[in-house]
Amino acid sequence: MVTATKDYYATLGVKKSAAAEDIRKAFRKLARKYHPDVNPGDKGAEEKFKALSEANDVLSDAKKRKIYDQLGFYSDNIDPATADAYARAGGGTGGDSSGFPGGFSGGHPRSAGNQGANFDFGGFDFSDLFEGGGGRNRKASSGGFKDIFSGMFGGRGGAADEGPEPGSDLEYQVNVPFWTAIRGGVMRLNITRRDVCATCHGTGYLESPGKCPECGGTGQVTQTGGRMKFNVTCPRCHGTGKNISTCATCHGEGTVEKTEPLEVRIKAGTRDGQRIRIPGKGNAGSHGGPTGDLYAIIRTGDHPIFHREGDDIHLTVPVSVSEAALGAKVEVPTIDGRTMLKIPPGTQSGQKLRLREKGVPSATKDGARGDEIVEIKTAVPMPRDERSKEILRELAKLNPEDPRAELWKNV
């Protein structure tokens, strides 16, 4: 079936030099006017909306638009590099010849004064030249016509191979309170993802009885490129030959945006920056492809006393001068409650003592647990009476060691 070249720019009411933003605005304006939901039962508006969607699909994509500008039409079967070569050779909408040696072009033979001969391919399906057709077993030739045309016309010119494509993965940052990360729990959040369209079940189109009105059920239409005519995949039915229309719910994408609640289970001992995989909660795939996954990136909260490093808990505990000098047992907090810590005699300020297996339970090793690291901070008293001062002076006489001797030795 021969079809006239479509003027996508005229369909959207923009100039050929229009910027991408102008094309987007024009489509959105016209789409709101002719959308099937706004014009229920209006077949004319429905057809207009389909034409707008087709034009926007090509002109909003830089690669597709370039091919359309070079050839005067677009097909998924045309390789961009081949379209470039065709345009450079003088083909395309503005050329005077097909760009192939020997003067192959559409129309009628030129006068004897012109070089080469003219041939009208008249919608000829070049795949018959390369593969067995009509039930005949014919070996495809190599080189020659096949090498020239197969890249341009995409082999048989049938429907594009739109196989299943997996959906993309999603990442969400989840802020988890300090105690929830240590003890475990459930975090509830709302996620926004692409889900399969319930109207078209992910196909992007709805099928009606009968054949495609544009190609008559063949799946192919004849387009004109420069002064040549050749078969390409039908842009309306995408080569299926069926009477299909773009789904008004998802506008042909097969997926719709959806916000839904989600529970993320936090295992005891979950660390900051950890990724929790939730299968099947990413974006839906296209053409029956599998759904992607969702990854929750954990951001744990802080605590005013405890500081977590991996599975270890760090904290600073003040002790008196006498406790640090003479040694003592003091009560210190842990994530499980209170426990006793032994302060060895002569403990210095800044010294770190370890409480084994008083840290965070490991989220990766069953039964394993971190430690609690206690940093000692000596609280020096302020003498407020003469008696206290005398005791400190006496203490200094009994312990005349210079605490800065090691410092000067290394200067």
CSV table of C-alpha atoms in Angstrom, one decimal:
chain,number,residue,atom,x,y,z
A,1,MET,CA,0.0,0.0,0.0
A,2,VAL,CA,1.5,3.4,-1.0
A,3,THR,CA,1.2,6.1,1.5
A,4,ALA,CA,2.0,9.8,1.2
A,5,THR,CA,5.0,11.2,3.1
A,6,LYS,CA,3.8,12.7,6.3
A,7,ASP,CA,4.7,16.2,7.3
A,8,TYR,CA,5.2,15.9,11.0
A,9,TYR,CA,6.1,19.6,11.4
A,10,ALA,CA,2.8,20.6,9.9
A,11,THR,CA,1.0,18.1,12.1
A,12,LEU,CA,2.4,19.8,15.2
A,13,GLY,CA,2.1,23.3,13.7
A,14,VAL,CA,5.8,24.2,14.0
A,15,LYS,CA,8.5,25.2,11.7
A,16,LYS,CA,11.2,22.8,10.5
A,17,SER,CA,13.8,24.8,12.4
A,18,ALA,CA,11.8,24.6,15.7
A,19,ALA,CA,13.7,23.8,18.8
A,20,ALA,CA,13.1,20.7,20.9
A,21,GLU,CA,11.3,22.8,23.6
A,22,ASP,CA,9.0,24.4,21.0
A,23,ILE,CA,8.1,20.9,19.7
A,24,ARG,CA,7.4,19.7,23.2
A,25,LYS,CA,5.1,22.7,24.0
A,26,ALA,CA,3.2,22.3,20.7
A,27,PHE,CA,2.6,18.6,21.3
A,28,ARG,CA,1.4,19.2,24.9
A,29,LYS,CA,-1.0,21.9,23.8
A,30,LEU,CA,-2.5,19.9,21.0
A,31,ALA,CA,-2.5,16.7,23.0
A,32,ARG,CA,-4.7,18.3,25.7
A,33,LYS,CA,-7.1,19.5,23.0
A,34,TYR,CA,-7.5,16.2,21.2
A,35,HIS,CA,-7.0,13.7,24.0
A,36,PRO,CA,-9.6,10.9,23.9
A,37,ASP,CA,-10.5,11.5,27.5
A,38,VAL,CA,-11.4,15.1,26.6
A,39,ASN,CA,-13.3,14.0,23.5
A,40,PRO,CA,-15.1,10.7,24.3
A,41,GLY,CA,-16.6,9.0,21.3
A,42,ASP,CA,-15.0,11.5,18.8
A,43,LYS,CA,-13.2,9.3,16.2
A,44,GLY,CA,-11.8,12.4,14.5
A,45,ALA,CA,-10.1,13.6,17.7
A,46,GLU,CA,-8.8,10.1,18.3
A,47,GLU,CA,-7.2,9.9,14.9
A,48,LYS,CA,-5.8,13.4,15.4
A,49,PHE,CA,-4.3,12.4,18.7
A,50,LYS,CA,-2.7,9.4,17.1
A,51,ALA,CA,-1.1,11.5,14.4
A,52,LEU,CA,0.2,14.0,17.0
A,53,SER,CA,1.7,11.2,19.1
A,54,GLU,CA,3.4,9.7,16.0
A,55,ALA,CA,4.8,13.1,15.0
A,56,ASN,CA,6.0,13.8,18.5
A,57,ASP,CA,7.6,10.4,18.8
A,58,VAL,CA,9.8,11.2,15.8
A,59,LEU,CA,10.5,14.9,16.3
A,60,SER,CA,11.2,14.7,20.0
A,61,ASP,CA,14.0,12.2,19.5
A,62,ALA,CA,17.1,13.8,18.0
A,63,LYS,CA,18.2,10.7,16.1
A,64,LYS,CA,14.8,10.0,14.7
A,65,ARG,CA,14.3,13.6,13.7
A,66,LYS,CA,17.7,13.7,11.9
A,67,ILE,CA,16.7,10.6,9.8
A,68,TYR,CA,13.3,12.2,9.1
A,69,ASP,CA,14.8,15.4,7.9
A,70,GLN,CA,17.3,13.6,5.7
A,71,LEU,CA,14.8,11.2,4.0
A,72,GLY,CA,11.4,12.9,4.5
A,73,PHE,CA,10.1,10.0,6.6
A,74,TYR,CA,11.2,7.8,9.5
A,75,SER,CA,11.4,4.0,10.0
A,76,ASP,CA,13.0,2.0,12.8
A,77,ASN,CA,14.5,-0.2,10.1
A,78,ILE,CA,16.8,2.6,8.7
A,79,ASP,CA,20.3,2.8,10.1
A,80,PRO,CA,21.4,6.4,10.9
A,81,ALA,CA,24.8,5.9,9.3
A,82,THR,CA,23.1,4.8,6.1
A,83,ALA,CA,20.8,7.8,6.1
A,84,ASP,CA,23.8,10.0,6.5
A,85,ALA,CA,25.5,8.4,3.5
A,86,TYR,CA,22.3,8.7,1.5
A,87,ALA,CA,21.9,12.4,2.3
A,88,ARG,CA,25.6,13.1,1.5
A,89,ALA,CA,25.3,11.4,-1.8
A,90,GLY,CA,22.5,13.8,-2.9
A,91,GLY,CA,19.5,11.7,-1.8
A,92,GLY,CA,16.8,12.7,0.7
A,93,THR,CA,14.0,15.2,0.4
A,94,GLY,CA,16.1,17.9,-1.2
A,95,GLY,CA,18.2,15.9,-3.6
A,96,ASP,CA,17.8,15.5,-7.3
A,97,SER,CA,18.9,11.9,-7.5
A,98,SER,CA,18.9,8.8,-5.4
A,99,GLY,CA,22.5,9.2,-4.6
A,100,PHE,CA,23.4,5.8,-6.1
A,101,PRO,CA,25.7,5.3,-9.1
A,102,GLY,CA,24.0,4.6,-12.4
A,103,GLY,CA,21.2,7.1,-11.8
A,104,PHE,CA,18.7,4.8,-9.9
A,105,SER,CA,15.7,7.0,-9.1
A,106,GLY,CA,11.9,7.0,-9.1
A,107,GLY,CA,9.9,8.4,-12.0
A,108,HIS,CA,10.5,8.0,-15.7
A,109,PRO,CA,13.6,7.6,-17.9
A,110,ARG,CA,15.6,10.8,-18.3
A,111,SER,CA,16.6,12.2,-21.7
A,112,ALA,CA,19.6,11.0,-23.5
A,113,GLY,CA,21.5,14.1,-22.4
A,114,ASN,CA,21.5,13.0,-18.8
A,115,GLN,CA,24.0,10.4,-17.5
A,116,GLY,CA,22.8,7.0,-16.3
A,117,ALA,CA,19.4,5.4,-16.6
A,118,ASN,CA,16.3,5.9,-14.5
A,119,PHE,CA,14.4,3.0,-12.9
A,120,ASP,CA,11.2,3.2,-10.9
A,121,PHE,CA,11.4,0.7,-8.1
A,122,GLY,CA,7.6,1.3,-7.5
A,123,GLY,CA,7.4,0.0,-4.0
A,124,PHE,CA,9.5,-3.1,-4.7
A,125,ASP,CA,10.4,-5.1,-1.6
A,126,PHE,CA,14.2,-5.5,-1.8
A,127,SER,CA,14.1,-8.5,0.6
A,128,ASP,CA,12.9,-10.6,-2.4
A,129,LEU,CA,16.3,-9.8,-4.0
A,130,PHE,CA,18.2,-11.3,-1.0
A,131,GLU,CA,16.1,-14.1,0.5
A,132,GLY,CA,13.8,-16.8,-0.7
A,133,GLY,CA,10.3,-15.4,-1.3
A,134,GLY,CA,7.0,-17.0,-2.3
A,135,GLY,CA,7.9,-20.4,-0.9
A,136,ARG,CA,11.1,-20.7,-3.0
A,137,ASN,CA,14.4,-21.7,-1.5
A,138,ARG,CA,16.8,-19.1,-2.9
A,139,LYS,CA,20.2,-18.5,-1.5
A,140,ALA,CA,20.9,-14.9,-0.6
A,141,SER,CA,23.8,-13.4,-2.6
A,142,SER,CA,26.6,-11.6,-0.8
A,143,GLY,CA,27.7,-8.1,-1.7
A,144,GLY,CA,26.2,-5.9,-4.5
A,145,PHE,CA,22.6,-4.9,-3.9
A,146,LYS,CA,22.3,-6.7,-0.6
A,147,ASP,CA,25.2,-4.8,1.0
A,148,ILE,CA,23.8,-1.5,-0.3
A,149,PHE,CA,20.1,-1.9,0.6
A,150,SER,CA,20.0,-4.2,3.6
A,151,GLY,CA,21.4,-1.5,5.9
A,152,MET,CA,19.0,1.1,4.6
A,153,PHE,CA,15.8,-1.0,4.5
A,154,GLY,CA,16.5,-3.2,7.5
A,155,GLY,CA,16.2,-6.6,5.7
A,156,ARG,CA,12.6,-7.6,5.0
A,157,GLY,CA,11.2,-4.3,6.2
A,158,GLY,CA,8.9,-6.1,8.6
A,159,ALA,CA,8.0,-5.3,12.2
A,160,ALA,CA,10.8,-4.1,14.4
A,161,ASP,CA,12.0,-6.7,16.8
A,162,GLU,CA,10.7,-5.3,20.1
A,163,GLY,CA,11.7,-8.0,22.5
A,164,PRO,CA,11.2,-7.9,26.2
A,165,GLU,CA,13.2,-5.2,28.0
A,166,PRO,CA,13.8,-5.4,31.7
A,167,GLY,CA,12.7,-2.5,33.9
A,168,SER,CA,15.3,-0.2,35.5
A,169,ASP,CA,16.3,-0.5,39.1
A,170,LEU,CA,15.4,2.2,41.7
A,171,GLU,CA,17.3,3.6,44.7
A,172,TYR,CA,15.7,5.2,47.7
A,173,GLN,CA,17.5,6.6,50.7
A,174,VAL,CA,15.9,5.4,54.0
A,175,ASN,CA,16.7,7.4,57.2
A,176,VAL,CA,16.8,4.8,60.0
A,177,PRO,CA,16.8,5.9,63.7
A,178,PHE,CA,19.9,4.8,65.7
A,179,TRP,CA,18.1,2.2,67.8
A,180,THR,CA,16.1,0.7,64.9
A,181,ALA,CA,19.4,0.1,63.0
A,182,ILE,CA,20.8,-1.7,66.1
A,183,ARG,CA,17.8,-3.7,67.2
A,184,GLY,CA,16.0,-4.1,63.8
A,185,GLY,CA,12.5,-3.1,62.8
A,186,VAL,CA,10.3,-2.1,59.9
A,187,MET,CA,10.4,1.2,58.1
A,188,ARG,CA,7.4,2.4,56.1
A,189,LEU,CA,7.8,4.7,53.1
A,190,ASN,CA,6.0,5.7,49.9
A,191,ILE,CA,7.8,5.0,46.6
A,192,THR,CA,7.0,6.2,43.1
A,193,ARG,CA,7.7,3.7,40.3
A,194,ARG,CA,6.6,2.8,36.8
A,195,ASP,CA,4.0,0.0,36.9
A,196,VAL,CA,2.4,-2.1,34.1
A,197,CYS,CA,-0.6,-0.2,32.5
A,198,ALA,CA,-3.7,-2.0,33.6
A,199,THR,CA,-5.6,-0.9,30.5
A,200,CYS,CA,-3.3,-2.3,27.8
A,201,HIS,CA,-1.5,-4.8,30.1
A,202,GLY,CA,1.9,-3.3,29.1
A,203,THR,CA,1.6,-3.5,25.3
A,204,GLY,CA,1.1,0.2,24.8
A,205,TYR,CA,-1.8,-0.2,22.4
A,206,LEU,CA,-5.4,-1.5,22.2
A,207,GLU,CA,-6.5,-3.9,19.5
A,208,SER,CA,-9.8,-3.5,17.6
A,209,PRO,CA,-11.4,-5.9,15.1
A,210,GLY,CA,-10.3,-5.7,11.5
A,211,LYS,CA,-7.0,-4.9,9.7
A,212,CYS,CA,-4.8,-1.9,10.0
A,213,PRO,CA,-6.5,0.9,7.9
A,214,GLU,CA,-3.1,2.3,6.9
A,215,CYS,CA,-1.4,-0.8,5.5
A,216,GLY,CA,-4.4,-3.0,4.8
A,217,GLY,CA,-3.1,-5.7,7.1
A,218,THR,CA,0.2,-6.2,5.3
A,219,GLY,CA,2.4,-4.6,7.9
A,220,GLN,CA,4.2,-2.5,5.3
A,221,VAL,CA,3.7,0.8,3.5
A,222,THR,CA,5.5,2.3,0.6
A,223,GLN,CA,7.4,5.5,1.4
A,224,THR,CA,9.1,8.0,-0.9
A,225,GLY,CA,12.7,9.0,-0.2
A,226,GLY,CA,14.1,11.5,-2.7
A,227,ARG,CA,13.0,10.0,-6.0
A,228,MET,CA,12.8,6.5,-4.8
A,229,LYS,CA,10.0,4.4,-3.4
A,230,PHE,CA,10.5,1.4,-1.1
A,231,ASN,CA,8.7,-0.6,1.6
A,232,VAL,CA,9.0,0.2,5.3
A,233,THR,CA,7.3,-0.9,8.4
A,234,CYS,CA,3.8,0.5,8.8
A,235,PRO,CA,4.1,3.3,11.5
A,236,ARG,CA,0.6,2.8,12.7
A,237,CYS,CA,0.5,-1.0,13.4
A,238,HIS,CA,4.4,-1.4,13.7
A,239,GLY,CA,4.3,-4.2,11.2
A,240,THR,CA,1.6,-6.3,12.9
A,241,GLY,CA,-1.1,-5.6,10.3
A,242,LYS,CA,-3.6,-5.4,13.1
A,243,ASN,CA,-6.0,-2.5,13.8
A,244,ILE,CA,-4.4,-1.1,16.9
A,245,SER,CA,-4.5,2.3,18.6
A,246,THR,CA,-2.4,3.9,21.2
A,247,CYS,CA,-3.5,3.3,24.7
A,248,ALA,CA,-5.0,6.5,26.1
A,249,THR,CA,-4.0,5.7,29.7
A,250,CYS,CA,-0.2,5.2,29.2
A,251,HIS,CA,0.1,7.0,25.8
A,252,GLY,CA,1.8,4.0,24.3
A,253,GLU,CA,4.5,3.6,26.9
A,254,GLY,CA,3.0,0.4,28.4
A,255,THR,CA,3.7,1.7,31.9
A,256,VAL,CA,2.2,4.3,34.2
A,257,GLU,CA,3.6,6.2,37.2
A,258,LYS,CA,2.3,4.8,40.5
A,259,THR,CA,2.9,5.8,44.1
A,260,GLU,CA,2.5,3.0,46.6
A,261,PRO,CA,3.4,2.2,50.2
A,262,LEU,CA,6.3,-0.1,51.0
A,263,GLU,CA,7.6,-1.8,54.1
A,264,VAL,CA,11.4,-2.2,54.4
A,265,ARG,CA,12.5,-4.7,57.0
A,266,ILE,CA,15.7,-3.5,58.8
A,267,LYS,CA,17.8,-6.4,60.1
A,268,ALA,CA,19.4,-5.9,63.6
A,269,GLY,CA,22.9,-4.6,63.1
A,270,THR,CA,22.2,-2.8,59.7
A,271,ARG,CA,25.1,-0.4,59.0
A,272,ASP,CA,25.1,3.1,57.5
A,273,GLY,CA,25.4,3.0,53.7
A,274,GLN,CA,24.2,-0.6,53.5
A,275,ARG,CA,22.0,-1.4,50.4
A,276,ILE,CA,19.0,-3.6,51.0
A,277,ARG,CA,17.6,-5.2,47.8
A,278,ILE,CA,13.8,-5.6,47.4
A,279,PRO,CA,13.2,-7.7,44.3
A,280,GLY,CA,10.4,-6.7,41.8
A,281,LYS,CA,9.8,-3.3,43.3
A,282,GLY,CA,11.7,-1.3,40.6
A,283,ASN,CA,10.2,0.0,37.3
A,284,ALA,CA,8.2,-2.4,35.2
A,285,GLY,CA,9.8,-3.8,32.1
A,286,SER,CA,8.5,-3.2,28.6
A,287,HIS,CA,7.0,-5.8,26.2
A,288,GLY,CA,6.8,-8.4,28.9
A,289,GLY,CA,10.3,-7.8,30.3
A,290,PRO,CA,10.9,-8.4,34.0
A,291,THR,CA,10.5,-5.7,36.6
A,292,GLY,CA,13.6,-4.1,38.1
A,293,ASP,CA,14.5,-4.1,41.7
A,294,LEU,CA,14.5,-1.5,44.4
A,295,TYR,CA,17.5,-0.7,46.5
A,296,ALA,CA,17.1,0.9,49.9
A,297,ILE,CA,20.2,2.9,50.9
A,298,ILE,CA,20.4,3.0,54.7
A,299,ARG,CA,21.3,6.2,56.5
A,300,THR,CA,21.5,5.6,60.2
A,301,GLY,CA,20.8,8.3,62.8
A,302,ASP,CA,23.1,9.6,65.5
A,303,HIS,CA,23.0,9.2,69.3
A,304,PRO,CA,24.0,11.9,71.9
A,305,ILE,CA,26.3,9.5,73.8
A,306,PHE,CA,27.0,6.4,71.7
A,307,HIS,CA,29.1,6.7,68.4
A,308,ARG,CA,28.9,3.7,66.1
A,309,GLU,CA,31.8,2.5,63.9
A,310,GLY,CA,31.0,-0.6,62.1
A,311,ASP,CA,29.8,-3.0,64.8
A,312,ASP,CA,31.7,-1.3,67.6
A,313,ILE,CA,30.2,1.3,69.9
A,314,HIS,CA,32.4,4.2,71.1
A,315,LEU,CA,31.7,6.5,74.1
A,316,THR,CA,33.6,8.7,76.5
A,317,VAL,CA,33.4,8.2,80.2
A,318,PRO,CA,34.7,10.8,82.8
A,319,VAL,CA,36.5,9.5,85.9
A,320,SER,CA,37.9,11.3,88.9
A,321,VAL,CA,41.6,11.8,89.5
A,322,SER,CA,41.5,9.4,92.4
A,323,GLU,CA,39.7,6.7,90.3
A,324,ALA,CA,42.2,7.1,87.5
A,325,ALA,CA,45.2,7.1,89.9
A,326,LEU,CA,44.1,4.4,92.3
A,327,GLY,CA,42.0,2.3,90.0
A,328,ALA,CA,38.3,1.6,90.5
A,329,LYS,CA,35.2,-0.1,89.2
A,330,VAL,CA,32.7,2.3,87.6
A,331,GLU,CA,29.3,1.8,86.1
A,332,VAL,CA,29.1,2.7,82.3
A,333,PRO,CA,26.2,2.6,79.8
A,334,THR,CA,26.0,0.1,77.0
A,335,ILE,CA,23.4,-0.5,74.3
A,336,ASP,CA,22.0,-3.3,76.4
A,337,GLY,CA,21.9,-1.3,79.7
A,338,ARG,CA,24.4,-0.8,82.5
A,339,THR,CA,27.6,-2.7,83.2
A,340,MET,CA,30.7,-2.4,85.3
A,341,LEU,CA,34.1,-1.3,83.9
A,342,LYS,CA,37.4,-1.9,85.7
A,343,ILE,CA,39.7,1.1,85.7
A,344,PRO,CA,43.3,0.0,86.1
A,345,PRO,CA,45.5,2.1,88.5
A,346,GLY,CA,47.3,4.9,86.7
A,347,THR,CA,44.9,5.1,83.8
A,348,GLN,CA,45.6,8.2,81.7
A,349,SER,CA,43.1,10.6,80.2
A,350,GLY,CA,42.4,9.5,76.6
A,351,GLN,CA,43.2,5.9,77.3
A,352,LYS,CA,40.8,3.4,75.7
A,353,LEU,CA,39.4,0.3,77.4
A,354,ARG,CA,37.5,-2.4,75.7
A,355,LEU,CA,34.3,-4.2,76.8
A,356,ARG,CA,34.2,-7.3,74.6
A,357,GLU,CA,30.9,-8.3,72.8
A,358,LYS,CA,29.1,-5.2,74.2
A,359,GLY,CA,28.7,-3.7,70.7
A,360,VAL,CA,26.2,-4.2,67.9
A,361,PRO,CA,25.1,-7.6,66.7
A,362,SER,CA,26.5,-8.4,63.3
A,363,ALA,CA,24.0,-8.3,60.4
A,364,THR,CA,26.1,-10.5,58.3
A,365,LYS,CA,27.6,-13.1,60.7
A,366,ASP,CA,25.2,-15.0,63.0
A,367,GLY,CA,26.2,-14.9,66.6
A,368,ALA,CA,29.0,-12.3,66.1
A,369,ARG,CA,29.0,-9.0,67.9
A,370,GLY,CA,31.1,-5.9,68.1
A,371,ASP,CA,32.8,-4.4,71.2
A,372,GLU,CA,32.3,-1.3,73.2
A,373,ILE,CA,35.3,1.0,73.3
A,374,VAL,CA,35.4,3.3,76.3
A,375,GLU,CA,37.6,6.4,76.2
A,376,ILE,CA,38.6,7.6,79.7
A,377,LYS,CA,38.5,11.3,80.3
A,378,THR,CA,40.0,12.4,83.7
A,379,ALA,CA,37.9,15.1,85.4
A,380,VAL,CA,40.4,17.4,87.2
A,381,PRO,CA,38.8,19.0,90.3
A,382,MET,CA,38.9,22.7,91.1
A,383,PRO,CA,40.3,23.2,94.6
A,384,ARG,CA,38.0,25.6,96.5
A,385,ASP,CA,39.6,25.6,99.9
A,386,GLU,CA,43.0,25.7,101.4
A,387,ARG,CA,42.9,22.2,102.8
A,388,SER,CA,42.4,20.8,99.2
A,389,LYS,CA,45.3,22.8,98.0
A,390,GLU,CA,47.6,21.5,100.7
A,391,ILE,CA,46.7,17.9,99.9
A,392,LEU,CA,47.5,18.5,96.2
A,393,ARG,CA,50.8,20.1,97.1
A,394,GLU,CA,51.7,17.2,99.3
A,395,LEU,CA,50.7,14.8,96.5
A,396,ALA,CA,53.0,16.6,94.1
A,397,LYS,CA,55.9,16.3,96.6
A,398,LEU,CA,55.3,12.6,97.0
A,399,ASN,CA,55.2,12.1,93.2
A,400,PRO,CA,57.9,14.4,91.8
A,401,GLU,CA,57.9,12.8,88.3
A,402,ASP,CA,57.9,15.4,85.5
A,403,PRO,CA,54.9,14.5,83.1
A,404,ARG,CA,56.7,16.5,80.3
A,405,ALA,CA,60.0,14.7,80.5
A,406,GLU,CA,59.3,12.4,77.6
A,407,LEU,CA,58.1,15.4,75.6
A,408,TRP,CA,61.4,17.3,76.0
A,409,LYS,CA,63.4,14.1,75.4
A,410,ASN,CA,62.0,13.8,71.9
A,411,VAL,CA,62.3,17.5,70.9
